[in-house]
Amino acid sequence: MRKKIYSLLKTKYIVSFCLAAILSAAGCDTDPIYYSEVTPSTFYDSKDNVWQRFYRPFTHWRWYVASDNPKWNLQELGTDEMCLPTRGSDWYNGGVYQQMHHHQFTATLSNLYNGWYGFAMGVALCWDTWEDLNTYVDFDAMGFEAGTKESMRAQLDALAVSFYKDGLDLFGGVPLYTTTHSDVKARSTAPETFAFIDSLLKVAIPNLPVKTTLGATENGTINRAAGAALLAQLYFNADAWTGVDRFADCATLCRDIIDGKYGKYALDDDWTNIFGFHNETARKSSGRCPARTPSWKPMAGTIPPCSTTTRRAFSGASMPGPTTATA
């Protein structure tokens, strides 16, 4: 009996020793083995991949603009003109719409989160994209047309401005970033945010591409007139954000867009063309997010389609909307 117990213990110790040896050997190198991988140093091996990276912030913009939920919820739902009542057991949604109606704004209110996430992620994607392109892509060595890098930078700045302008409109002052590598910042004031947006646009607009053919398709780039229209929107609401009236500056920009200073545009004979299914060639359209079609496939140099059945377009002649700013 004693020999049997000894034999069992001996076997147990041998098994334990073998397991310990195996675990010890396995623990010497915990780095994973990659049999294939995509890293910044290997991804940018073609122009198509560079364009694909460049357009990533635009896909977020497409979702953000096409859904419109954050802006509608924060700009319209809490006003006297709008009410979303509960119908039977539907549309209660945890009381979120009642909170908006009664202005019971809390840190956990989903509409506030979605509004902040929508614009802030767009800004982060713009700066992250530029940092990648500026660090890992040799535009000359890859045979890009001269000025492509500068145009991409200007368009990313203008796109970030579009997001920041919505952040200003929805929340007043917001944290201001130009890189993804800085520490977390506190909110700036509304006038500081206004000035920041103004300065970015004034640098970006001269470097944006220019539309040279009246009625040419607006798709795939942020043109100079779109940048000017964003600036016109900013000035239109300046009084609400800064206390300084900029309506005259807004009017000048709109007139300059109509007169062709920022590219070939003209007022349409039919005002409904800008809202139609072929508004990519509308004479006064200065930017467009195309609608989704079943046959759509991603291509280099194109903005992916919206998730709505109608196209959203900038109108160079009538860009400024109603004053809905949050002071």
mmCIF file of C-alpha atoms in Angstrom:
data_model
loop_
_atom_site.group_PDB
_atom_site.id
_atom_site.type_symbol
_atom_site.label_atom_id
_atom_site.label_comp_id
_atom_site.label_asym_id
_atom_site.label_seq_id
_atom_site.Cartn_x
_atom_site.Cartn_y
_atom_site.Cartn_z
ATOM 1 C CA MET A 1 0.000 0.000 0.000
ATOM 2 C CA ARG A 2 2.864 2.351 0.890
ATOM 3 C CA LYS A 3 4.563 1.651 -2.447
ATOM 4 C CA LYS A 4 1.339 2.350 -4.303
ATOM 5 C CA ILE A 5 0.894 5.716 -2.591
ATOM 6 C CA TYR A 6 4.546 6.580 -3.289
ATOM 7 C CA SER A 7 4.090 5.699 -6.949
ATOM 8 C CA LEU A 8 1.018 7.909 -7.232
ATOM 9 C CA LEU A 9 2.768 10.832 -5.551
ATOM 10 C CA LYS A 10 5.793 10.389 -7.794
ATOM 11 C CA THR A 11 3.581 10.436 -10.860
ATOM 12 C CA LYS A 12 1.788 13.530 -9.576
ATOM 13 C CA TYR A 13 5.067 15.404 -9.049
ATOM 14 C CA ILE A 14 6.330 14.428 -12.500
ATOM 15 C CA VAL A 15 3.122 15.669 -14.141
ATOM 16 C CA SER A 16 3.254 18.906 -12.119
ATOM 17 C CA PHE A 17 6.900 19.424 -13.071
ATOM 18 C CA CYS A 18 6.121 18.872 -16.765
ATOM 19 C CA LEU A 19 3.205 21.312 -16.645
ATOM 20 C CA ALA A 20 5.362 23.891 -14.874
ATOM 21 C CA ALA A 21 8.084 23.455 -17.484
ATOM 22 C CA ILE A 22 5.591 23.888 -20.319
ATOM 23 C CA LEU A 23 4.033 26.967 -18.768
ATOM 24 C CA SER A 24 7.449 28.410 -18.016
ATOM 25 C CA ALA A 25 8.589 27.906 -21.594
ATOM 26 C CA ALA A 26 5.386 29.379 -22.975
ATOM 27 C CA GLY A 27 5.690 32.373 -20.670
ATOM 28 C CA CYS A 28 9.124 33.314 -21.990
ATOM 29 C CA ASP A 29 7.662 34.997 -25.109
ATOM 30 C CA THR A 30 4.200 36.477 -24.928
ATOM 31 C CA ASP A 31 4.442 38.448 -28.155
ATOM 32 C CA PRO A 32 1.884 37.218 -30.705
ATOM 33 C CA ILE A 33 2.991 35.909 -34.078
ATOM 34 C CA TYR A 34 1.346 37.772 -36.975
ATOM 35 C CA TYR A 35 1.126 35.846 -40.199
ATOM 36 C CA SER A 36 -0.328 38.860 -41.986
ATOM 37 C CA GLU A 37 -0.894 42.398 -40.753
ATOM 38 C CA VAL A 38 -1.754 45.883 -41.936
ATOM 39 C CA THR A 39 0.182 48.711 -40.312
ATOM 40 C CA PRO A 40 0.637 52.351 -41.316
ATOM 41 C CA SER A 41 4.036 51.471 -42.747
ATOM 42 C CA THR A 42 2.556 48.797 -45.054
ATOM 43 C CA PHE A 43 -0.937 50.129 -45.804
ATOM 44 C CA TYR A 44 -0.058 53.147 -47.917
ATOM 45 C CA ASP A 45 1.270 51.205 -50.889
ATOM 46 C CA SER A 46 -1.166 52.555 -53.494
ATOM 47 C CA LYS A 47 -3.007 55.740 -54.361
ATOM 48 C CA ASP A 48 -6.314 53.991 -53.772
ATOM 49 C CA ASN A 49 -5.353 53.245 -50.177
ATOM 50 C CA VAL A 50 -4.300 56.850 -49.627
ATOM 51 C CA TRP A 51 -7.634 58.109 -50.951
ATOM 52 C CA GLN A 52 -9.423 55.523 -48.834
ATOM 53 C CA ARG A 53 -7.740 56.883 -45.712
ATOM 54 C CA PHE A 54 -8.427 60.461 -46.723
ATOM 55 C CA TYR A 55 -12.158 59.814 -47.061
ATOM 56 C CA ARG A 56 -12.656 58.109 -43.691
ATOM 57 C CA PRO A 57 -13.822 61.336 -41.963
ATOM 58 C CA PHE A 58 -16.238 61.897 -44.840
ATOM 59 C CA THR A 59 -17.985 58.588 -44.121
ATOM 60 C CA HIS A 60 -18.613 59.802 -40.579
ATOM 61 C CA TRP A 61 -19.838 63.133 -41.931
ATOM 62 C CA ARG A 62 -22.157 61.239 -44.273
ATOM 63 C CA TRP A 63 -23.701 59.391 -41.321
ATOM 64 C CA TYR A 64 -23.815 62.482 -39.135
ATOM 65 C CA VAL A 65 -25.419 64.747 -41.753
ATOM 66 C CA ALA A 66 -27.713 62.150 -43.270
ATOM 67 C CA SER A 67 -29.185 60.947 -39.998
ATOM 68 C CA ASP A 68 -29.590 64.504 -38.664
ATOM 69 C CA ASN A 69 -30.926 63.064 -35.400
ATOM 70 C CA PRO A 70 -28.486 64.810 -33.041
ATOM 71 C CA LYS A 71 -29.121 68.253 -34.501
ATOM 72 C CA TRP A 72 -32.874 67.777 -34.765
ATOM 73 C CA ASN A 73 -33.110 66.482 -31.210
ATOM 74 C CA LEU A 74 -31.053 69.310 -29.736
ATOM 75 C CA GLN A 75 -32.230 72.169 -31.942
ATOM 76 C CA GLU A 76 -35.882 71.396 -32.582
ATOM 77 C CA LEU A 77 -37.276 68.857 -30.152
ATOM 78 C CA GLY A 78 -36.913 71.017 -27.067
ATOM 79 C CA THR A 79 -38.587 74.063 -28.621
ATOM 80 C CA ASP A 80 -42.211 75.205 -28.546
ATOM 81 C CA GLU A 81 -42.639 74.248 -32.203
ATOM 82 C CA MET A 82 -42.045 70.543 -31.631
ATOM 83 C CA CYS A 83 -43.448 67.837 -29.368
ATOM 84 C CA LEU A 84 -42.989 64.074 -29.507
ATOM 85 C CA PRO A 85 -45.702 62.576 -27.249
ATOM 86 C CA THR A 86 -46.020 58.992 -26.080
ATOM 87 C CA ARG A 87 -48.572 57.067 -28.136
ATOM 88 C CA GLY A 88 -49.948 54.171 -26.153
ATOM 89 C CA SER A 89 -46.873 52.169 -25.217
ATOM 90 C CA ASP A 90 -44.754 53.629 -28.041
ATOM 91 C CA TRP A 91 -42.323 56.550 -28.091
ATOM 92 C CA TYR A 92 -41.763 56.692 -24.358
ATOM 93 C CA ASN A 93 -38.183 55.430 -24.703
ATOM 94 C CA GLY A 94 -37.335 55.761 -21.045
ATOM 95 C CA GLY A 95 -38.738 59.275 -20.904
ATOM 96 C CA VAL A 96 -36.012 60.749 -23.106
ATOM 97 C CA TYR A 97 -38.429 62.800 -25.221
ATOM 98 C CA GLN A 98 -40.175 64.113 -22.125
ATOM 99 C CA GLN A 99 -36.788 65.153 -20.747
ATOM 100 C CA MET A 100 -36.093 67.104 -23.930
ATOM 101 C CA HIS A 101 -39.545 68.724 -23.830
ATOM 102 C CA HIS A 102 -39.156 69.823 -20.196
ATOM 103 C CA HIS A 103 -35.452 70.757 -20.614
ATOM 104 C CA GLN A 104 -34.364 68.194 -18.035
ATOM 105 C CA PHE A 105 -30.823 67.888 -19.355
ATOM 106 C CA THR A 106 -28.694 65.317 -17.519
ATOM 107 C CA ALA A 107 -25.275 63.813 -18.123
ATOM 108 C CA THR A 108 -26.856 60.477 -19.044
ATOM 109 C CA LEU A 109 -29.337 61.857 -21.592
ATOM 110 C CA SER A 110 -28.699 59.914 -24.801
ATOM 111 C CA ASN A 111 -29.569 62.824 -27.086
ATOM 112 C CA LEU A 112 -26.854 64.962 -25.512
ATOM 113 C CA TYR A 113 -24.319 62.152 -25.817
ATOM 114 C CA ASN A 114 -25.152 61.541 -29.483
ATOM 115 C CA GLY A 115 -24.890 65.237 -30.266
ATOM 116 C CA TRP A 116 -21.480 65.515 -28.628
ATOM 117 C CA TYR A 117 -20.242 62.229 -30.080
ATOM 118 C CA GLY A 118 -21.412 63.145 -33.567
ATOM 119 C CA PHE A 119 -19.384 66.332 -33.932
ATOM 120 C CA ALA A 120 -16.441 65.410 -31.675
ATOM 121 C CA MET A 121 -15.679 62.099 -33.379
ATOM 122 C CA GLY A 122 -15.757 63.874 -36.726
ATOM 123 C CA VAL A 123 -13.131 66.359 -35.524
ATOM 124 C CA ALA A 124 -10.948 63.553 -34.149
ATOM 125 C CA LEU A 125 -11.157 61.621 -37.425
ATOM 126 C CA CYS A 126 -10.084 64.693 -39.415
ATOM 127 C CA TRP A 127 -6.964 65.268 -37.327
ATOM 128 C CA ASP A 128 -6.155 61.553 -37.088
ATOM 129 C CA THR A 129 -6.393 61.207 -40.865
ATOM 130 C CA TRP A 130 -4.127 64.174 -41.502
ATOM 131 C CA GLU A 131 -1.534 62.885 -39.035
ATOM 132 C CA ASP A 132 -1.419 59.549 -40.857
ATOM 133 C CA LEU A 133 -1.205 61.081 -44.323
ATOM 134 C CA ASN A 134 1.411 63.621 -43.272
ATOM 135 C CA THR A 135 3.538 60.974 -41.531
ATOM 136 C CA TYR A 136 3.351 57.903 -43.750
ATOM 137 C CA VAL A 137 2.635 59.097 -47.295
ATOM 138 C CA ASP A 138 5.247 60.468 -49.691
ATOM 139 C CA PHE A 139 2.934 62.147 -52.190
ATOM 140 C CA ASP A 140 5.689 62.979 -54.668
ATOM 141 C CA ALA A 141 7.181 59.475 -54.650
ATOM 142 C CA MET A 142 3.730 57.936 -55.198
ATOM 143 C CA GLY A 143 3.117 60.159 -58.211
ATOM 144 C CA PHE A 144 0.281 62.301 -56.887
ATOM 145 C CA GLU A 145 -0.569 65.451 -58.778
ATOM 146 C CA ALA A 146 1.130 68.533 -57.402
ATOM 147 C CA GLY A 147 -0.957 70.214 -54.711
ATOM 148 C CA THR A 148 -2.865 67.068 -53.732
ATOM 149 C CA LYS A 149 -1.434 67.005 -50.221
ATOM 150 C CA GLU A 150 -2.236 70.670 -49.645
ATOM 151 C CA SER A 151 -5.750 70.185 -51.009
ATOM 152 C CA MET A 152 -6.325 67.218 -48.700
ATOM 153 C CA ARG A 153 -5.162 69.239 -45.711
ATOM 154 C CA ALA A 154 -7.456 72.142 -46.613
ATOM 155 C CA GLN A 155 -10.436 69.829 -47.097
ATOM 156 C CA LEU A 156 -9.834 68.085 -43.776
ATOM 157 C CA ASP A 157 -9.600 71.479 -42.074
ATOM 158 C CA ALA A 158 -12.870 72.555 -43.715
ATOM 159 C CA LEU A 159 -14.546 69.305 -42.725
ATOM 160 C CA ALA A 160 -13.348 69.723 -39.131
ATOM 161 C CA VAL A 161 -14.767 73.255 -39.238
ATOM 162 C CA SER A 162 -18.130 71.839 -40.306
ATOM 163 C CA PHE A 163 -18.127 69.582 -37.239
ATOM 164 C CA TYR A 164 -16.844 72.308 -34.924
ATOM 165 C CA LYS A 165 -19.500 74.725 -36.159
ATOM 166 C CA ASP A 166 -22.180 72.209 -35.212
ATOM 167 C CA GLY A 167 -20.523 71.741 -31.831
ATOM 168 C CA LEU A 168 -20.648 75.505 -31.313
ATOM 169 C CA ASP A 169 -24.278 75.585 -32.417
ATOM 170 C CA LEU A 170 -25.339 72.727 -30.128
ATOM 171 C CA PHE A 171 -23.208 73.329 -27.030
ATOM 172 C CA GLY A 172 -21.682 76.788 -27.214
ATOM 173 C CA GLY A 173 -17.948 76.673 -26.455
ATOM 174 C CA VAL A 174 -16.239 73.291 -26.909
ATOM 175 C CA PRO A 175 -12.688 71.949 -26.401
ATOM 176 C CA LEU A 176 -10.458 73.016 -29.296
ATOM 177 C CA TYR A 177 -7.971 70.565 -30.778
ATOM 178 C CA THR A 178 -5.741 70.466 -33.846
ATOM 179 C CA THR A 179 -4.101 67.116 -33.048
ATOM 180 C CA THR A 180 -4.973 63.785 -31.476
ATOM 181 C CA HIS A 181 -1.806 63.790 -29.381
ATOM 182 C CA SER A 182 -2.590 66.591 -26.926
ATOM 183 C CA ASP A 183 -3.876 66.290 -23.391
ATOM 184 C CA VAL A 184 -7.586 66.498 -22.651
ATOM 185 C CA LYS A 185 -8.699 70.118 -22.796
ATOM 186 C CA ALA A 186 -11.421 72.042 -21.030
ATOM 187 C CA ARG A 187 -14.232 73.739 -22.906
ATOM 188 C CA SER A 188 -13.444 77.030 -24.560
ATOM 189 C CA THR A 189 -15.921 79.887 -24.585
ATOM 190 C CA ALA A 190 -18.306 80.431 -27.485
ATOM 191 C CA PRO A 191 -16.363 83.503 -28.753
ATOM 192 C CA GLU A 192 -13.092 81.539 -28.544
ATOM 193 C CA THR A 193 -14.632 78.667 -30.492
ATOM 194 C CA PHE A 194 -15.990 81.114 -33.071
ATOM 195 C CA ALA A 195 -12.558 82.694 -33.539
ATOM 196 C CA PHE A 196 -10.922 79.265 -33.835
ATOM 197 C CA ILE A 197 -13.335 78.184 -36.570
ATOM 198 C CA ASP A 198 -12.932 81.517 -38.355
ATOM 199 C CA SER A 199 -9.137 81.198 -38.378
ATOM 200 C CA LEU A 200 -9.187 77.615 -39.696
ATOM 201 C CA LEU A 201 -11.520 78.525 -42.550
ATOM 202 C CA LYS A 202 -9.532 81.578 -43.612
ATOM 203 C CA VAL A 203 -6.447 79.386 -43.988
ATOM 204 C CA ALA A 204 -8.295 76.509 -45.665
ATOM 205 C CA ILE A 205 -10.468 78.351 -48.209
ATOM 206 C CA PRO A 206 -7.649 79.598 -50.505
ATOM 207 C CA ASN A 207 -6.281 76.036 -50.742
ATOM 208 C CA LEU A 208 -9.589 74.310 -51.524
ATOM 209 C CA PRO A 209 -10.194 73.151 -55.123
ATOM 210 C CA VAL A 210 -12.280 75.400 -57.355
ATOM 211 C CA LYS A 211 -15.263 74.316 -59.427
ATOM 212 C CA THR A 212 -14.561 75.524 -62.978
ATOM 213 C CA THR A 213 -17.628 74.284 -64.894
ATOM 214 C CA LEU A 214 -21.168 75.486 -64.190
ATOM 215 C CA GLY A 215 -23.371 72.487 -63.441
ATOM 216 C CA ALA A 216 -20.456 70.096 -63.044
ATOM 217 C CA THR A 217 -21.028 67.234 -60.621
ATOM 218 C CA GLU A 218 -20.420 68.144 -56.992
ATOM 219 C CA ASN A 219 -19.152 64.917 -55.487
ATOM 220 C CA GLY A 220 -15.974 63.790 -53.805
ATOM 221 C CA THR A 221 -14.366 67.047 -52.698
ATOM 222 C CA ILE A 222 -15.009 70.086 -50.552
ATOM 223 C CA ASN A 223 -14.750 72.944 -52.998
ATOM 224 C CA ARG A 224 -13.844 76.533 -52.250
ATOM 225 C CA ALA A 225 -17.443 77.725 -52.421
ATOM 226 C CA ALA A 226 -18.427 75.188 -49.765
ATOM 227 C CA GLY A 227 -15.748 76.636 -47.495
ATOM 228 C CA ALA A 228 -17.026 80.143 -48.167
ATOM 229 C CA ALA A 229 -20.587 78.984 -47.469
ATOM 230 C CA LEU A 230 -19.493 77.542 -44.126
ATOM 231 C CA LEU A 231 -17.923 80.896 -43.284
ATOM 232 C CA ALA A 232 -21.142 82.650 -44.303
ATOM 233 C CA GLN A 233 -23.081 80.414 -41.932
ATOM 234 C CA LEU A 234 -20.641 81.220 -39.161
ATOM 235 C CA TYR A 235 -21.031 84.972 -39.700
ATOM 236 C CA PHE A 236 -24.818 84.701 -40.023
ATOM 237 C CA ASN A 237 -25.015 83.453 -36.430
ATOM 238 C CA ALA A 238 -22.147 85.557 -35.058
ATOM 239 C CA ASP A 239 -24.384 87.762 -32.954
ATOM 240 C CA ALA A 240 -25.764 84.765 -31.029
ATOM 241 C CA TRP A 241 -22.283 83.356 -30.389
ATOM 242 C CA THR A 242 -20.148 86.439 -29.877
ATOM 243 C CA GLY A 243 -22.520 89.381 -29.438
ATOM 244 C CA VAL A 244 -21.106 90.991 -32.595
ATOM 245 C CA ASP A 245 -23.291 91.421 -35.689
ATOM 246 C CA ARG A 246 -21.637 89.983 -38.863
ATOM 247 C CA PHE A 247 -24.628 90.010 -41.221
ATOM 248 C CA ALA A 248 -22.871 92.350 -43.651
ATOM 249 C CA ASP A 249 -19.889 89.976 -43.910
ATOM 250 C CA CYS A 250 -22.288 87.077 -44.444
ATOM 251 C CA ALA A 251 -24.081 88.941 -47.240
ATOM 252 C CA THR A 252 -20.767 89.768 -48.935
ATOM 253 C CA LEU A 253 -19.704 86.125 -48.931
ATOM 254 C CA CYS A 254 -23.050 84.988 -50.353
ATOM 255 C CA ARG A 255 -22.901 87.629 -53.086
ATOM 256 C CA ASP A 256 -19.313 86.639 -53.933
ATOM 257 C CA ILE A 257 -20.383 82.997 -54.257
ATOM 258 C CA ILE A 258 -23.208 83.955 -56.622
ATOM 259 C CA ASP A 259 -20.855 86.210 -58.631
ATOM 260 C CA GLY A 260 -18.340 83.395 -59.159
ATOM 261 C CA LYS A 261 -15.497 84.483 -56.886
ATOM 262 C CA TYR A 262 -15.284 80.987 -55.420
ATOM 263 C CA GLY A 263 -16.111 78.984 -58.559
ATOM 264 C CA LYS A 264 -18.772 78.586 -61.219
ATOM 265 C CA TYR A 265 -22.216 78.832 -59.622
ATOM 266 C CA ALA A 266 -25.536 80.460 -60.436
ATOM 267 C CA LEU A 267 -29.042 80.655 -59.050
ATOM 268 C CA ASP A 268 -31.312 77.952 -60.456
ATOM 269 C CA ASP A 269 -34.419 78.795 -62.429
ATOM 270 C CA ASP A 270 -36.292 76.225 -60.324
ATOM 271 C CA TRP A 271 -35.613 76.446 -56.583
ATOM 272 C CA THR A 272 -36.597 72.781 -56.127
ATOM 273 C CA ASN A 273 -33.611 71.508 -58.157
ATOM 274 C CA ILE A 274 -31.332 71.727 -55.122
ATOM 275 C CA PHE A 275 -33.590 69.230 -53.339
ATOM 276 C CA GLY A 276 -34.081 66.824 -56.263
ATOM 277 C CA PHE A 277 -32.601 63.455 -57.121
ATOM 278 C CA HIS A 278 -30.124 64.986 -59.556
ATOM 279 C CA ASN A 279 -28.941 67.863 -57.405
ATOM 280 C CA GLU A 280 -25.318 66.847 -57.913
ATOM 281 C CA THR A 281 -25.459 69.028 -61.033
ATOM 282 C CA ALA A 282 -27.612 71.807 -59.598
ATOM 283 C CA ARG A 283 -26.075 75.123 -60.608
ATOM 284 C CA LYS A 284 -26.028 76.500 -57.078
ATOM 285 C CA SER A 285 -24.895 73.308 -55.317
ATOM 286 C CA SER A 286 -21.433 73.729 -53.812
ATOM 287 C CA GLY A 287 -21.176 70.375 -52.070
ATOM 288 C CA ARG A 288 -23.100 67.140 -51.891
ATOM 289 C CA CYS A 289 -23.447 63.871 -50.016
ATOM 290 C CA PRO A 290 -24.918 61.358 -52.504
ATOM 291 C CA ALA A 291 -27.809 59.038 -51.694
ATOM 292 C CA ARG A 292 -27.347 55.315 -51.211
ATOM 293 C CA THR A 293 -28.159 53.114 -54.173
ATOM 294 C CA PRO A 294 -28.301 49.274 -54.193
ATOM 295 C CA SER A 295 -25.578 49.094 -56.835
ATOM 296 C CA TRP A 296 -23.166 51.445 -55.066
ATOM 297 C CA LYS A 297 -19.643 50.185 -54.594
ATOM 298 C CA PRO A 298 -16.801 52.154 -52.990
ATOM 299 C CA MET A 299 -14.330 53.693 -55.409
ATOM 300 C CA ALA A 300 -11.212 55.689 -54.822
ATOM 301 C CA GLY A 301 -11.868 59.398 -54.919
ATOM 302 C CA THR A 302 -15.584 59.244 -54.120
ATOM 303 C CA ILE A 303 -17.524 60.016 -50.981
ATOM 304 C CA PRO A 304 -19.556 56.974 -49.849
ATOM 305 C CA PRO A 305 -23.308 57.472 -50.131
ATOM 306 C CA CYS A 306 -25.648 58.694 -47.425
ATOM 307 C CA SER A 307 -27.939 56.360 -45.561
ATOM 308 C CA THR A 308 -30.976 58.368 -46.620
ATOM 309 C CA THR A 309 -32.969 58.325 -49.824
ATOM 310 C CA THR A 310 -32.451 62.011 -50.504
ATOM 311 C CA ARG A 311 -29.284 63.892 -51.198
ATOM 312 C CA ARG A 312 -28.031 66.573 -48.860
ATOM 313 C CA ALA A 313 -26.358 69.498 -50.585
ATOM 314 C CA PHE A 314 -24.725 72.760 -49.699
ATOM 315 C CA SER A 315 -26.295 75.638 -51.539
ATOM 316 C CA GLY A 316 -23.739 78.277 -52.314
ATOM 317 C CA ALA A 317 -26.418 80.893 -52.846
ATOM 318 C CA SER A 318 -28.556 80.218 -49.809
ATOM 319 C CA MET A 319 -26.275 78.493 -47.369
ATOM 320 C CA PRO A 320 -27.049 80.340 -44.110
ATOM 321 C CA GLY A 321 -29.945 78.832 -42.216
ATOM 322 C CA PRO A 322 -32.060 80.203 -39.400
ATOM 323 C CA THR A 323 -30.385 81.426 -36.261
ATOM 324 C CA THR A 324 -30.419 78.450 -33.914
ATOM 325 C CA ALA A 325 -27.212 79.092 -32.033
ATOM 326 C CA THR A 326 -26.639 78.203 -28.417
ATOM 327 C CA ALA A 327 -24.948 81.104 -26.711
#
